[in-house]
Short mmCIF file of C-alpha atoms (C1' of nucleotides) in Angstrom, two decimals:
data_model
loop_
_atom_site.label_atom_id
_atom_site.label_comp_id
_atom_site.label_asym_id
_atom_site.label_seq_id
_atom_site.Cartn_x
_atom_site.Cartn_y
_atom_site.Cartn_z
CA UNK A 43 -77.63 37.08 29.82
CA UNK A 44 -77.95 34.19 27.87
CA UNK A 45 -75.36 32.50 25.13
CA UNK A 46 -78.26 32.20 22.17
CA UNK A 47 -77.37 32.23 18.81
CA UNK A 48 -79.29 33.77 16.09
CA UNK A 49 -81.70 31.09 16.25
CA UNK A 50 -82.73 29.59 18.91
CA UNK A 51 -80.12 27.32 19.79
CA UNK A 52 -78.23 27.76 22.84
CA UNK A 53 -74.44 26.47 23.46
CA UNK A 54 -74.24 23.41 25.53
CA UNK A 55 -72.48 25.07 27.91
CA UNK A 56 -75.44 27.32 28.55
CA UNK A 57 -77.50 24.16 28.67
CA UNK A 58 -75.44 22.59 31.17
CA UNK A 59 -75.47 26.19 33.17
CA UNK A 60 -79.22 26.37 33.28
CA UNK A 61 -79.89 22.10 33.76
CA UNK A 62 -77.25 21.94 36.77
CA UNK A 63 -78.65 25.30 38.29
CA UNK A 64 -82.11 24.36 38.33
CA UNK A 65 -81.19 20.75 39.79
CA UNK A 66 -79.50 22.90 42.69
CA UNK A 67 -82.25 25.42 42.97
CA UNK A 68 -84.85 22.48 43.33
CA UNK A 69 -83.11 20.56 45.67
CA UNK A 70 -82.50 17.48 43.16
CA UNK A 71 -78.52 18.24 43.91
CA UNK A 72 -78.72 19.12 47.36
CA UNK A 73 -75.86 20.22 49.25
CA UNK A 74 -72.36 18.30 49.32
CA UNK A 75 -73.70 16.55 46.23
CA UNK A 76 -71.07 15.59 44.03
CA UNK A 77 -70.84 16.69 40.45
CA UNK A 78 -69.30 14.51 38.44
CA UNK A 79 -68.07 15.79 34.97
CA UNK A 80 -68.53 12.85 33.12
CA UNK A 81 -71.71 11.72 34.02
CA UNK A 82 -73.42 15.10 34.00
CA UNK A 83 -71.71 15.42 30.19
CA UNK A 84 -73.42 11.93 29.59
CA UNK A 85 -76.67 12.94 30.74
CA UNK A 86 -76.58 15.95 28.35
CA UNK A 87 -75.51 14.09 25.65
CA UNK A 88 -72.27 16.16 25.26
CA UNK A 89 -68.87 16.15 26.35
CA UNK A 90 -67.15 17.18 29.42
CA UNK A 91 -65.65 20.67 28.21
CA UNK A 92 -68.95 22.61 28.42
CA UNK A 93 -69.93 21.12 31.17
CA UNK A 94 -66.59 22.50 33.14
CA UNK A 95 -67.39 25.93 32.15
CA UNK A 96 -70.77 25.72 33.59
CA UNK A 97 -69.36 24.40 36.92
CA UNK A 98 -67.09 27.34 36.47
CA UNK A 99 -69.69 29.81 36.55
CA UNK A 100 -71.44 28.18 38.92
CA UNK A 101 -68.42 28.29 41.32
CA UNK A 102 -67.89 32.15 40.30
CA UNK A 103 -71.84 32.26 41.93
CA UNK A 104 -71.20 30.46 44.89
CA UNK A 105 -73.22 27.90 44.41
CA UNK A 106 -70.38 25.38 43.86
CA UNK A 107 -67.21 24.54 45.27
CA UNK A 108 -64.46 23.26 43.26
CA UNK A 109 -61.07 21.77 44.29
CA UNK A 110 -58.45 20.65 42.31
CA UNK A 111 -58.17 17.15 41.02
CA UNK A 112 -61.18 16.10 43.28
CA UNK A 113 -63.73 17.79 41.49
CA UNK A 114 -66.97 19.95 42.26
CA UNK A 115 -69.70 19.65 44.89
CA UNK A 116 -72.93 21.74 45.44
CA UNK A 117 -72.10 24.17 48.43
CA UNK A 118 -73.55 23.27 51.51
CA UNK A 119 -75.77 25.79 53.61
CA UNK A 120 -74.81 25.19 56.77
CA UNK A 121 -76.34 27.30 59.75
CA UNK A 122 -73.43 29.55 59.40
CA UNK A 123 -73.41 29.78 55.65
CA UNK A 124 -77.70 30.94 55.86
CA UNK A 125 -76.91 33.22 58.11
CA UNK A 126 -74.82 34.95 56.35
CA UNK A 127 -76.72 34.80 53.08
CA UNK A 128 -79.78 35.91 54.81
CA UNK A 129 -77.83 39.15 56.33
CA UNK A 130 -76.62 39.77 52.92
CA UNK A 131 -79.95 39.32 51.14
CA UNK A 132 -81.34 41.44 53.99
CA UNK A 133 -79.21 44.27 52.58
CA UNK A 134 -79.44 43.94 49.16
CA UNK A 135 -83.16 43.21 49.04
CA UNK A 136 -84.11 46.03 51.02
CA UNK A 137 -82.07 48.72 49.32
CA UNK A 138 -83.64 47.32 46.01
CA UNK A 139 -87.09 47.40 47.14
CA UNK A 140 -86.61 51.12 48.19
CA UNK A 141 -85.04 51.77 44.95
CA UNK A 142 -87.83 50.26 43.09
CA UNK A 143 -90.75 51.55 45.46
CA UNK A 144 -91.34 54.51 43.61
CA UNK A 145 -91.27 53.04 40.46
CA UNK A 146 -93.97 50.46 41.56
CA UNK A 147 -97.25 50.49 39.31
CA UNK A 148 -100.63 50.44 40.22
CA UNK A 149 -100.93 46.63 38.88
CA UNK A 150 -97.68 45.82 40.75
CA UNK A 151 -99.29 46.36 43.81
CA UNK A 152 -102.26 44.81 43.23
CA UNK A 153 -100.73 41.65 42.22
CA UNK A 154 -98.55 41.60 45.54
CA UNK A 155 -101.95 42.36 47.55
CA UNK A 156 -103.28 39.49 45.98
CA UNK A 157 -100.59 37.56 46.30
CA UNK A 158 -99.92 38.27 50.00
CA UNK A 159 -104.01 37.70 50.45
CA UNK A 160 -103.35 34.02 49.01
CA UNK A 161 -100.70 33.96 51.39
CA UNK A 162 -102.94 34.53 54.51
CA UNK A 163 -105.16 31.93 52.74
CA UNK A 164 -102.59 29.38 53.24
CA UNK A 165 -101.83 29.96 56.75
CA UNK A 166 -104.65 27.78 57.39
CA UNK A 167 -103.91 24.83 56.13
CA UNK A 168 -100.24 25.26 56.23
CA UNK A 169 -98.11 24.14 53.44
CA UNK A 170 -94.80 25.56 54.00
CA UNK A 171 -93.63 25.10 50.04
CA UNK A 172 -96.55 26.72 48.70
CA UNK A 173 -96.01 29.54 51.21
CA UNK A 174 -92.43 29.67 50.69
CA UNK A 175 -92.93 30.21 46.60
CA UNK A 176 -95.46 32.98 47.24
CA UNK A 177 -93.01 34.82 49.26
CA UNK A 178 -90.07 35.03 46.69
CA UNK A 179 -93.23 35.93 44.15
CA UNK A 180 -94.28 38.70 46.56
CA UNK A 181 -91.01 40.03 47.13
CA UNK A 182 -90.43 39.83 43.68
CA UNK A 183 -93.01 42.04 42.57
CA UNK A 184 -91.74 44.55 44.79
CA UNK A 185 -88.15 44.94 43.92
CA UNK A 186 -88.83 43.72 39.83
CA UNK A 187 -88.55 47.31 39.19
CA UNK A 188 -85.46 48.17 40.71
CA UNK A 189 -83.27 50.50 38.16
CA UNK A 190 -79.63 48.79 39.21
CA UNK A 191 -79.46 45.88 37.43
CA UNK A 192 -76.23 45.14 39.53
CA UNK A 193 -78.01 45.02 42.97
CA UNK A 194 -81.06 43.29 40.91
CA UNK A 195 -78.65 40.45 40.22
CA UNK A 196 -77.72 40.48 43.58
CA UNK A 197 -81.23 39.56 45.11
CA UNK A 198 -81.75 37.05 42.66
CA UNK A 199 -78.64 34.97 43.24
CA UNK A 200 -79.37 35.24 47.10
CA UNK A 201 -82.54 34.22 46.66
CA UNK A 202 -81.38 31.29 44.37
CA UNK A 203 -78.96 30.07 46.95
CA UNK A 204 -81.89 30.25 49.52
CA UNK A 205 -83.57 28.07 47.36
CA UNK A 206 -81.02 25.52 47.65
CA UNK A 207 -82.49 24.95 50.84
CA UNK A 208 -85.13 22.19 50.70
CA UNK A 209 -87.46 23.43 52.79
CA UNK A 210 -88.06 27.02 54.20
CA UNK A 211 -87.56 28.65 57.23
CA UNK A 212 -91.19 28.55 57.98
CA UNK A 213 -91.40 24.91 57.98
CA UNK A 214 -89.24 25.26 60.94
CA UNK A 215 -90.45 27.89 62.72
CA UNK A 216 -93.94 27.66 63.28
CA UNK A 217 -95.06 31.18 64.36
CA UNK A 218 -93.02 33.43 61.62
CA UNK A 219 -95.50 33.03 58.99
CA UNK A 220 -98.43 34.59 60.30
CA UNK A 221 -95.90 37.84 61.32
CA UNK A 222 -94.52 37.90 58.02
CA UNK A 223 -97.60 38.23 56.23
CA UNK A 224 -98.26 41.23 58.63
CA UNK A 225 -95.03 42.65 58.01
CA UNK A 226 -95.85 42.59 54.01
CA UNK A 227 -99.03 44.23 54.91
CA UNK A 228 -96.90 46.73 56.51
CA UNK A 229 -94.57 47.33 53.61
CA UNK A 230 -97.52 47.47 51.14
CA UNK A 231 -98.59 50.53 53.15
CA UNK A 232 -95.28 52.27 53.26
CA UNK A 233 -94.96 51.82 49.57
CA UNK A 234 -98.43 52.67 48.55
CA UNK A 235 -98.04 56.41 50.94
CA UNK A 236 -94.86 56.74 49.04
CA UNK A 237 -92.73 56.99 51.85
CA UNK A 238 -89.24 58.06 51.69
CA UNK A 239 -86.84 55.46 50.41
CA UNK A 240 -84.70 55.12 54.23
CA UNK A 241 -87.80 54.14 55.67
CA UNK A 242 -88.66 51.37 53.11
CA UNK A 243 -85.25 50.36 53.46
CA UNK A 244 -85.20 49.95 56.87
CA UNK A 245 -88.92 48.25 57.02
CA UNK A 246 -87.64 45.68 54.16
CA UNK A 247 -84.36 44.98 55.70
CA UNK A 248 -86.06 44.43 59.52
CA UNK A 249 -88.80 41.95 57.72
CA UNK A 250 -86.04 39.83 56.38
CA UNK A 251 -83.75 40.20 59.78
CA UNK A 252 -86.69 38.96 61.61
CA UNK A 253 -87.23 35.86 59.52
CA UNK A 254 -83.33 35.30 60.27
CA UNK A 255 -83.96 36.08 64.26
CA UNK A 256 -86.79 34.21 64.25
CA UNK A 257 -84.98 31.00 62.87
CA UNK A 258 -82.00 31.73 65.05
CA UNK A 259 -84.01 31.80 68.13
CA UNK A 260 -85.76 28.62 67.05
CA UNK A 261 -82.68 26.60 66.63
CA UNK A 262 -80.95 25.92 69.43
CA UNK A 263 -77.34 27.07 69.35
CA UNK A 264 -75.76 25.76 66.56
CA UNK A 265 -73.03 27.73 66.76
CA UNK A 266 -70.03 26.04 65.00
CA UNK B 1002 -60.89 30.25 47.18
CA UNK B 1003 -57.33 28.61 44.93
CA UNK B 1004 -57.11 25.55 42.95
CA UNK B 1005 -53.69 24.98 44.39
CA UNK B 1006 -52.64 21.43 44.46
CA UNK B 1007 -50.72 20.25 47.44
CA UNK B 1008 -47.29 21.15 46.04
CA UNK B 1009 -46.95 24.90 45.19
CA UNK B 1010 -48.54 24.45 41.87
CA UNK B 1011 -51.53 25.99 40.13
CA UNK B 1012 -53.93 24.86 37.66
CA UNK B 1013 -53.52 26.49 34.05
CA UNK B 1014 -57.50 27.61 34.81
CA UNK B 1015 -56.22 29.32 37.97
CA UNK B 1016 -53.00 31.33 36.20
CA UNK B 1017 -55.41 32.27 33.07
CA UNK B 1018 -57.77 33.68 35.82
CA UNK B 1019 -55.56 35.59 38.03
CA UNK B 1020 -53.65 36.82 34.63
CA UNK B 1021 -56.54 38.29 33.24
CA UNK B 1022 -58.03 39.62 35.90
CA UNK B 1023 -54.81 41.79 37.09
CA UNK B 1024 -54.20 42.60 33.48
CA UNK B 1025 -58.27 43.89 33.48
CA UNK B 1026 -57.54 45.82 37.05
CA UNK B 1027 -54.69 47.35 35.88
CA UNK B 1028 -56.16 48.66 32.76
CA UNK B 1029 -53.71 46.69 30.32
CA UNK B 1030 -56.92 45.15 29.10
CA UNK B 1031 -59.17 48.48 29.15
CA UNK B 1032 -63.12 48.44 29.12
CA UNK B 1033 -64.18 47.21 25.45
CA UNK B 1034 -60.93 45.22 24.38
CA UNK B 1035 -61.05 42.11 23.16
CA UNK B 1036 -59.93 39.04 24.89
CA UNK B 1037 -59.30 36.57 22.32
CA UNK B 1038 -58.91 32.76 23.56
CA UNK B 1039 -56.47 31.97 21.18
CA UNK B 1040 -53.97 34.62 22.21
CA UNK B 1041 -54.23 34.62 25.52
CA UNK B 1042 -53.55 30.77 25.54
CA UNK B 1043 -50.80 31.75 23.55
CA UNK B 1044 -49.14 33.96 25.85
CA UNK B 1045 -49.80 31.71 28.61
CA UNK B 1046 -48.44 28.86 26.89
CA UNK B 1047 -51.57 26.67 27.29
CA UNK B 1048 -54.48 25.75 25.40
CA UNK B 1049 -57.60 27.25 24.62
CA UNK B 1050 -59.52 25.49 27.54
CA UNK B 1051 -58.00 26.19 30.35
CA UNK B 1052 -58.81 30.01 29.21
CA UNK B 1053 -62.09 29.48 28.40
CA UNK B 1054 -62.66 27.98 31.96
CA UNK B 1055 -61.13 31.48 33.49
CA UNK B 1056 -63.06 33.92 30.96
CA UNK B 1057 -66.41 32.22 32.20
CA UNK B 1058 -65.98 32.71 36.10
CA UNK B 1059 -64.88 36.62 35.22
CA UNK B 1060 -67.99 36.34 33.20
CA UNK B 1061 -70.03 35.74 36.10
CA UNK B 1062 -68.40 38.39 38.19
CA UNK B 1063 -69.56 40.53 35.72
CA UNK B 1064 -66.43 41.67 34.58
CA UNK B 1065 -66.47 40.31 31.33
CA UNK B 1066 -69.30 40.07 28.75
CA UNK B 1067 -69.46 37.10 26.71
CA UNK B 1068 -71.28 36.59 23.17
CA UNK B 1069 -71.87 33.12 21.61
CA UNK B 1070 -69.39 32.79 18.62
CA UNK B 1071 -68.31 36.17 18.71
CA UNK B 1072 -65.92 36.33 21.80
CA UNK B 1073 -65.24 38.04 25.35
CA UNK B 1074 -64.75 41.56 25.65
CA UNK B 1075 -64.13 43.26 28.95
CA UNK B 1076 -66.66 44.93 30.23
CA UNK B 1077 -67.11 48.69 29.97
CA UNK B 1078 -67.56 51.21 32.60
CA UNK B 1079 -69.62 53.51 30.88
CA UNK B 1080 -71.29 56.41 33.10
CA UNK B 1081 -74.25 54.53 33.46
CA UNK B 1082 -72.36 51.29 34.83
CA UNK B 1083 -69.95 53.94 36.97
CA UNK B 1084 -73.37 55.05 38.58
CA UNK B 1085 -74.11 51.59 39.51
CA UNK B 1086 -71.21 50.11 40.56
CA UNK B 1087 -70.62 53.12 42.76
CA UNK B 1088 -74.02 52.83 43.83
CA UNK B 1089 -73.93 49.26 44.76
CA UNK B 1090 -70.69 49.78 46.11
CA UNK B 1091 -72.13 52.61 48.62
CA UNK B 1092 -74.73 49.80 49.79
CA UNK B 1093 -72.12 46.89 50.48
CA UNK B 1094 -68.95 48.74 51.33
CA UNK B 1095 -71.46 50.82 54.33
CA UNK B 1096 -72.54 47.84 55.59
CA UNK B 1097 -69.47 46.11 55.46
CA UNK B 1098 -67.86 49.16 57.50
CA UNK B 1099 -70.57 49.29 60.04
CA UNK B 1100 -70.50 45.34 60.68
CA UNK B 1101 -66.42 45.74 61.21
CA UNK B 1102 -66.35 48.76 63.17
CA UNK B 1103 -67.24 46.78 66.54
CA UNK B 1104 -63.91 44.78 65.56
CA UNK B 1105 -61.86 47.32 64.26
CA UNK B 1106 -58.50 47.30 66.47
CA UNK B 1107 -56.34 50.00 67.94
CA UNK B 1108 -53.74 48.82 65.21
CA UNK B 1109 -56.35 49.27 62.30
CA UNK B 1110 -57.68 52.57 63.38
CA UNK B 1111 -53.84 53.72 64.03
CA UNK B 1112 -53.21 52.38 60.38
CA UNK B 1113 -56.33 53.98 58.98
CA UNK B 1114 -55.56 57.48 60.47
CA UNK B 1115 -51.44 57.48 59.02
CA UNK B 1116 -53.36 56.39 55.67
CA UNK B 1117 -55.40 59.10 55.91
CA UNK B 1118 -52.78 62.10 56.86
CA UNK B 1119 -50.74 60.66 53.76
CA UNK B 1120 -53.71 61.61 51.64
CA UNK B 1121 -53.93 65.18 53.31
CA UNK B 1122 -50.28 65.85 52.20
CA UNK B 1123 -51.11 64.02 49.07
CA UNK B 1124 -53.56 67.29 48.24
CA UNK B 1125 -50.81 69.61 47.76
CA UNK B 1126 -48.55 67.93 44.76
CA UNK B 1127 -51.48 66.29 43.87
CA UNK B 1128 -51.14 63.06 42.21
CA UNK B 1129 -54.37 61.23 41.49
CA UNK B 1130 -53.22 57.78 40.77
CA UNK B 1131 -51.90 57.77 44.59
CA UNK B 1132 -54.31 59.30 45.93
CA UNK B 1133 -57.01 56.90 44.89
CA UNK B 1134 -54.57 53.71 45.84
CA UNK B 1135 -54.46 55.57 49.60
CA UNK B 1136 -58.08 55.87 49.19
CA UNK B 1137 -58.73 51.95 48.63
CA UNK B 1138 -56.10 51.08 51.52
CA UNK B 1139 -57.86 53.31 53.76
CA UNK B 1140 -61.32 51.87 53.36
CA UNK B 1141 -59.86 48.38 53.45
CA UNK B 1142 -58.55 48.98 56.67
CA UNK B 1143 -62.07 50.09 58.05
CA UNK B 1144 -63.72 47.04 56.50
CA UNK B 1145 -61.60 43.87 56.24
CA UNK B 1146 -62.91 42.86 59.70
CA UNK B 1147 -66.45 42.03 58.32
CA UNK B 1148 -67.61 39.07 59.37
CA UNK B 1149 -69.80 38.22 56.91
CA UNK B 1150 -67.53 36.96 53.70
CA UNK B 1151 -70.25 37.33 51.13
CA UNK B 1152 -70.53 41.15 51.74
CA UNK B 1153 -66.60 41.49 52.17
CA UNK B 1154 -66.23 39.48 48.67
CA UNK B 1155 -68.80 41.69 47.07
CA UNK B 1156 -67.14 44.85 48.46
CA UNK B 1157 -63.93 43.57 47.26
CA UNK B 1158 -65.72 42.88 43.52
CA UNK B 1159 -67.12 46.45 43.64
CA UNK B 1160 -63.57 47.73 44.10
CA UNK B 1161 -61.95 45.53 41.57
CA UNK B 1162 -64.71 46.85 38.84
CA UNK B 1163 -64.06 50.40 39.70
CA UNK B 1164 -60.02 49.64 39.71
CA UNK B 1165 -60.56 48.92 35.83
CA UNK B 1166 -61.44 52.53 35.52
CA UNK B 1167 -57.99 53.86 34.72
CA UNK B 1168 -57.90 56.97 36.60
CA UNK B 1169 -60.41 57.69 39.42
CA UNK B 1170 -63.10 59.95 39.92
CA UNK B 1171 -60.75 62.22 42.08
CA UNK B 1172 -58.84 63.57 38.80
CA UNK B 1173 -62.12 64.24 37.14
CA UNK B 1174 -63.13 66.28 40.13
CA UNK B 1175 -60.66 68.63 41.72
CA UNK B 1176 -62.85 69.42 45.04
CA UNK B 1177 -63.59 66.13 45.95
CA UNK B 1178 -60.24 64.96 47.51
CA UNK B 1179 -60.21 67.58 49.96
CA UNK B 1180 -63.85 66.80 50.82
CA UNK B 1181 -62.98 63.33 51.05
CA UNK B 1182 -60.37 63.22 53.48
CA UNK B 1183 -62.36 65.33 55.74
CA UNK B 1184 -65.47 62.70 55.48
CA UNK B 1185 -62.59 59.81 56.75
CA UNK B 1186 -62.04 62.03 59.30
CA UNK B 1187 -65.37 61.89 60.57
CA UNK B 1188 -66.05 58.57 59.54
CA UNK B 1189 -62.81 57.88 62.05
CA UNK B 1190 -64.04 59.67 64.69
CA UNK B 1191 -67.58 57.61 64.81
CA UNK B 1192 -65.75 53.98 64.72
CA UNK B 1193 -63.75 55.19 67.53
CA UNK B 1194 -66.09 56.27 69.58
CA UNK B 1195 -68.06 53.29 69.35
CA UNK B 1196 -70.67 54.50 67.25
CA UNK B 1197 -74.15 52.47 66.55
CA UNK B 1198 -73.97 50.78 63.33
CA UNK B 1199 -76.84 52.60 61.79
CA UNK B 1200 -74.89 55.97 62.30
CA UNK B 1201 -71.65 54.60 60.85
CA UNK B 1202 -73.29 52.76 58.14
CA UNK B 1203 -75.43 56.22 57.00
CA UNK B 1204 -71.82 57.95 56.97
CA UNK B 1205 -69.83 55.43 55.25
CA UNK B 1206 -72.56 55.40 52.79
CA UNK B 1207 -73.22 58.74 52.50
CA UNK B 1208 -69.51 59.30 51.75
CA UNK B 1209 -69.36 57.33 48.64
CA UNK B 1210 -72.49 58.26 47.67
CA UNK B 1211 -70.82 62.13 47.65
CA UNK B 1212 -68.25 60.92 45.32
CA UNK B 1213 -70.77 59.87 43.17
CA UNK B 1214 -72.79 62.91 43.39
CA UNK B 1215 -69.47 65.03 42.71
CA UNK B 1216 -68.97 62.99 40.04
CA UNK B 1217 -72.42 63.46 38.22
CA UNK B 1218 -72.57 67.08 38.94
CA UNK B 1219 -69.12 67.55 37.37
CA UNK B 1220 -69.76 65.24 34.19
CA UNK B 1221 -72.56 67.39 32.15
CA UNK B 1222 -75.37 65.42 31.29
CA UNK B 1223 -73.80 62.08 29.68
CA UNK B 1224 -77.03 60.42 30.03
CA UNK B 1225 -77.21 57.61 27.39
"C1'" DG C 705 -72.89 54.96 -6.43
"C1'" DC C 706 -75.39 51.75 -4.18
"C1'" DA C 707 -76.73 47.04 -2.77
"C1'" DC C 708 -76.62 42.69 -2.10
"C1'" DA C 709 -74.60 38.09 -2.83
"C1'" DC C 710 -70.24 35.59 -2.32
"C1'" DT C 711 -65.95 33.93 -0.17
"C1'" DG C 712 -61.86 33.68 2.81
"C1'" DG C 713 -59.85 34.03 6.94
"C1'" DA C 714 -60.74 34.56 12.21
"C1'" DT C 715 -62.49 32.59 15.96
"C1'" DC C 716 -65.28 30.36 18.86
"C1'" DA C 717 -67.82 25.49 20.23
"C1'" DT C 718 -66.98 20.55 20.98
"C1'" DA C 719 -65.84 16.10 20.93
"C1'" DT C 720 -61.95 13.59 21.66
"C1'" DA C 721 -57.84 11.27 23.30
"C1'" DC C 722 -54.26 11.22 26.63
"C1'" DG C 723 -51.65 11.83 30.92
"C1'" DA C 724 -51.89 13.47 35.74
"C1'" DT C 725 -53.56 13.27 40.57
"C1'" DT C 726 -56.52 11.48 43.87
"C1'" DT C 727 -59.13 7.85 46.11
"C1'" DC C 728 -60.17 3.91 48.06
"C1'" DG C 729 -59.56 -0.91 48.53
"C1'" DT C 730 -56.60 -4.86 49.77
"C1'" DA C 731 -52.91 -7.21 50.97
"C1'" DC C 732 -49.04 -7.59 53.91
"C1'" DT C 733 -46.39 -6.37 58.06
"C1'" DT C 734 -45.57 -5.68 63.17
"C1'" DA D 980 -55.92 -6.09 65.25
"C1'" DA D 981 -53.80 -2.05 63.77
"C1'" DG D 982 -51.34 0.13 60.77
"C1'" DT D 983 -48.64 1.05 56.47
"C1'" DA D 984 -47.71 0.19 51.51
"C1'" DC D 985 -49.14 -0.79 47.11
"C1'" DG D 986 -51.75 -0.84 43.45
"C1'" DA D 987 -56.19 -0.15 40.36
"C1'" DA D 988 -60.23 2.26 39.32
"C1'" DA D 989 -62.44 6.82 38.94
"C1'" DT D 990 -61.93 11.45 37.80
"C1'" DC D 991 -59.82 15.32 36.65
"C1'" DG D 992 -56.73 18.63 33.31
"C1'" DT D 993 -54.91 19.95 29.12
"C1'" DA D 994 -53.79 19.49 24.43
"C1'" DT D 995 -55.21 18.71 20.02
"C1'" DA D 996 -58.46 18.33 16.16
"C1'" DT D 997 -62.14 19.36 13.80
"C1'" DG D 998 -66.67 21.27 12.08
"C1'" DA D 999 -69.59 25.71 12.68
"C1'" DT D 1000 -70.48 30.49 12.71
"C1'" DC D 1001 -69.18 35.53 12.69
"C1'" DC D 1002 -67.44 39.12 10.10
"C1'" DA D 1003 -64.72 41.74 6.49
"C1'" DG D 1004 -63.70 42.54 2.19
"C1'" DT D 1005 -64.75 41.81 -2.50
"C1'" DG D 1006 -66.94 41.87 -6.75
"C1'" DT D 1007 -71.36 42.06 -9.62
"C1'" DG D 1008 -75.30 43.67 -11.22
"C1'" DC D 1009 -78.76 47.44 -10.77
#
DNA sequence: GCACACTGGATCATATACGATTTCGTACTT
DNA sequence: AAGTACGAAATCGTATATGATCCAGTGTGC
């Protein structure tokens, strides 16, 4: 996954990639932010060439849009984009969760339960950011055992894209958080009961689609 | 999607990308092929820098593996890799087909039927290469209307990865081609009858998984 | 004969330099 | 006052150059 040499060093191209990616994920580079090669290079203390490579990779991942002779900008997540991303994520995450389910250990399950419990606590003095972080951890625990690395990669990419949104759906749609916790509960039951793959996939997919629907319902016609 | 300027020119980086990608797809650069930057640059009549960028994009797409200070090689599709790719494709293609189904026009359907008819003809004096090409066209016709561009992109990437295999599954597994044509038939019926999305998705997914299974069954324990 | 250190060539990684293109502000015309 | 033409600054695109790293082949010592 990385480009590390035998010693601990990493290439500047890799550094640039990681830096920019994390800044996009953290929201420091918000949608539409203009990624000026020279500036990033100066920040990193290197020349523009490695930065270009990093940007090229981010471009291929869809996180950045690149225009010839103009420059790179962080891909905006407009409502339509959000819909597409969530839909895709529902698909791959659902499947990843189902594939992962038979391989989930007791520890994983316990961890997921603990996280969900924490999420429930979190509901009272509601902190959307924390809740979202926990949500990601929860699902992470459920799909990390997915044996198909391609699908796992797609799931991570989906989450990354979503992470670029400053705050989460949960801050926009008040009621959704409660439902979400309840659905997690049921998902855990299914996995624990070793339900068949189709059932788990459907549940996991429906869970994410429900979040999307809640968002769509709550947001007035943002149909572009 | 491209990096074309206002005039018809494209950047060398884009040229390099297209060239290398098509050579991988066509099999000219087979799995494990070593992509030497300087050589490719010389072939294209440019310097190594744009080639590096192209390779970086291909890396992010999973078509190429890049190792620091060593170089880039075309990602091999060993049996395990094939399994993962087919599984992923079954997932995204199935969904894409289902999403696309309500939007399929009469023309699309007619075209798909024609292609499948041609495939049936093709069964007699069997030509695996031609059959595979038709197969791709057939499915293409069924999922191109998919409204979610991300998923559509994933489908295309899956096909591209598969395309890197010299010949197809059909040349390895004799009986599969017949079954495949029959399954196409049923898939067309479902779409024409406006079956619900779940049914179509399941059928499309099963169709691909069946090809995978046929391959796995036919190939002796290639468990690495 | 085998293991290990060395050396040469190939290739990668990055910096720098310069030309090309776009963009934006300013002045001029109508 | 609005629109257009020009020019300058910013930024990108690519070539070239140089240092770093890896790999293979060679020779030496045990």
